[in-house]
Amino acid sequence: MINDLWYKNAVIYCLSVGTYMDANGDGIGDFQGLMRRLDYLQGIGVTAIWLMPFQPSPGRDDGYDVADYYGVDPRYGTLGDFVEFTQGCKQRGLRVLIDLVVNHTSNEHAWFQAARKDPGSKYRDWYIWSKKKPKNAASGVVFPGVQKSTWDYDEVAKEYYFHRFYDFQPDLNTANPEMQAEILKIMGFWLQLGVSGFRMDAVPFVIAKKGPNQKQPEEQYSMLRSFSQFLTWRQGEAIILAEANVLPGTDMEYFGKEGERLQMMFNFDVNQNLFYALATGDTRPVVAALKATRKRPESAQWGNFLRNHDELDLGRLEKDQREAVFAALGPELDMQLYGRGIRRRLAPMLQGDRRRLELAYSLMMTLPGTPVLRYGDEIAMGDNLKLPERNCARTPMQWSTEPQGGFTKSDKPVLPVISEGAYGFQHVNVAQQRRDPNSLLNWMERMIRMRKEVPEIGWGDFSFVNTRTNTVLAMRYDWRNNAVLFLHNMTAEPSEVRLAIRESDEVECTLVNLLTEDHSQPTTDGRHEILLEPYGYRWYRVCGLDYLLKRSGV
Ligand code: NOJ
Ligand code: CA
């Protein structure tokens, strides 16, 4: 395969326009502001932006309650501003992915309003109705503790409507052919305005059969193929990055055996087990998760992330594993959410320990797939646990020591800027870290640059190298006649590992350190002995630096 699938060696940066940069001083981030930060984004080296929902919305679920799929919420700007933004990205070689939220609409969407008022409306069948409250109404809620039911009575329609998420998010009947065609139309619209694809929200629910008599979840995978075909007909490079927290066994159904369905999926299985490893030092479960999710078509790709805008969902871990992660990373009740996850940002979770933060990001960048960073992580932003639910980790970007962290000139920002304690903007901000050569920001920039120079991670085959200890993860990638090796010591103890790296055609093979001068020469028996400091990590090229000359074309 020719290696020009952009997403196989990308670095994705996720942000919300409303909390990034406010240009007009009304306290809400906007496209004009975001545009002024594109040079910053290009500077840190990310290659794609994942933009969270920005369409008109009552904003009761941070925009995931869309009221119009073909517009820009006036608080953020206009369609004109949006196109200026995608153009600005294009000029800098940045691709744009936007959220596509089509499992449900806002209850204020004109489709739902028409549907509830008139049983004869064509939109009636775009939603899921039941005359009686279905027996299983209390099961399958996604936000336990906040959401009570998946069926609620609508006074106007005089029927119950189905909502997998909050009650103000009625589910769309994606099985209706006209509704399905509308999804394609929405994709086509934004493609014309310059995006390179979509982060598709809640994919298992989008493709699930829905209805009052539906007892077991049943996915209609063929729908994914029609999405993907449409995308690539319209624009060759366009992709879908799916939010699908599913069991490893079903991943291939989402990718399709020949890669004919989705191009990318977030690797939730690895994410949860990685946090278990960060919490306990035990790498065995994450190794198992990496093995379980190894298989994927050559054109498909995993998205690897640490934290995102939602809670860190630990729902797939065993109970005692989950308890261990809670105890280590989110012991207080107000740090936890929905009985299954942690809502903190990464930096406070890891006690702001620079060694652990570097370890975590180094891991994320070297796991098989494409890394997905969250805005503010590059400067180790904190959270505000006083804000409800997931909003605690959605506070405005901290740019400088100016009032409101330089996010806005208004004194009423859309969400409070963190301004107290160790994570306050006075201490954690872009401007200061830019000036400090040893800052996390500058570290991140160097790591991103190096990550892009190691396409073996995104494209290659991986194997685990035996280190005789469960607390050091040693992964090797081979691709086109080249190999790289990554070591990560998950514990606070130093660890000496002995590795056998034998290249058939090399007599003596140096491990060339890509980040420092600390290279490793083999001992006389051809082994490497490497002393890793607490939470230490290494990026090595196996054998010399003439790899680019050795790299084969196909
Ligand atoms: C998944 C999104 O990540 C989350 O933020 C949202 O609340 C739900 N989907 C509902 O759209
Ligand atoms: Ca504004």
PDB file of N, CA and C and ligand atoms in Angstrom, residues 22-30 75, ligand 2:
ATOM      1  N   ASP A  22     -11.580  33.859  22.803  1.00  0.00           N
ATOM      2  CA  ASP A  22     -12.698  34.765  22.535  1.00  0.00           C
ATOM      3  C   ASP A  22     -12.176  36.039  21.884  1.00  0.00           C
ATOM      4  N   ALA A  23     -12.574  36.276  20.638  1.00  0.00           N
ATOM      5  CA  ALA A  23     -12.054  37.453  19.928  1.00  0.00           C
ATOM      6  C   ALA A  23     -12.902  38.705  20.173  1.00  0.00           C
ATOM      7  N   ASN A  24     -14.210  38.552  20.354  1.00  0.00           N
ATOM      8  CA  ASN A  24     -15.045  39.764  20.422  1.00  0.00           C
ATOM      9  C   ASN A  24     -15.411  40.171  21.849  1.00  0.00           C
ATOM     10  N   GLY A  25     -14.833  39.488  22.807  1.00  0.00           N
ATOM     11  CA  GLY A  25     -14.962  39.955  24.189  1.00  0.00           C
ATOM     12  C   GLY A  25     -16.309  39.718  24.843  1.00  0.00           C
ATOM     13  N   ASP A  26     -17.097  38.775  24.314  1.00  0.00           N
ATOM     14  CA  ASP A  26     -18.382  38.498  24.981  1.00  0.00           C
ATOM     15  C   ASP A  26     -18.277  37.337  25.970  1.00  0.00           C
ATOM     16  N   GLY A  27     -17.080  36.817  26.154  1.00  0.00           N
ATOM     17  CA  GLY A  27     -16.882  35.757  27.140  1.00  0.00           C
ATOM     18  C   GLY A  27     -16.954  34.359  26.575  1.00  0.00           C
ATOM     19  N   ILE A  28     -17.313  34.265  25.297  1.00  0.00           N
ATOM     20  CA  ILE A  28     -17.462  32.950  24.664  1.00  0.00           C
ATOM     21  C   ILE A  28     -16.438  32.812  23.540  1.00  0.00           C
ATOM     22  N   GLY A  29     -15.726  31.746  23.534  1.00  0.00           N
ATOM     23  CA  GLY A  29     -14.750  31.509  22.465  1.00  0.00           C
ATOM     24  C   GLY A  29     -15.451  31.491  21.116  1.00  0.00           C
ATOM     25  N   ASP A  30     -14.740  31.856  20.056  1.00  0.00           N
ATOM     26  CA  ASP A  30     -15.382  31.946  18.744  1.00  0.00           C
ATOM     27  C   ASP A  30     -14.386  31.603  17.637  1.00  0.00           C
ATOM     28  N   ARG A  75     -23.246  32.302  18.648  1.00  0.00           N
ATOM     29  CA  ARG A  75     -22.277  32.672  19.687  1.00  0.00           C
ATOM     30  C   ARG A  75     -20.833  32.458  19.210  1.00  0.00           C
TER      31      ARG A  75
HETATM   32 CA    CA B   2     -16.905  35.574  21.520  1.00  0.00          CA
END
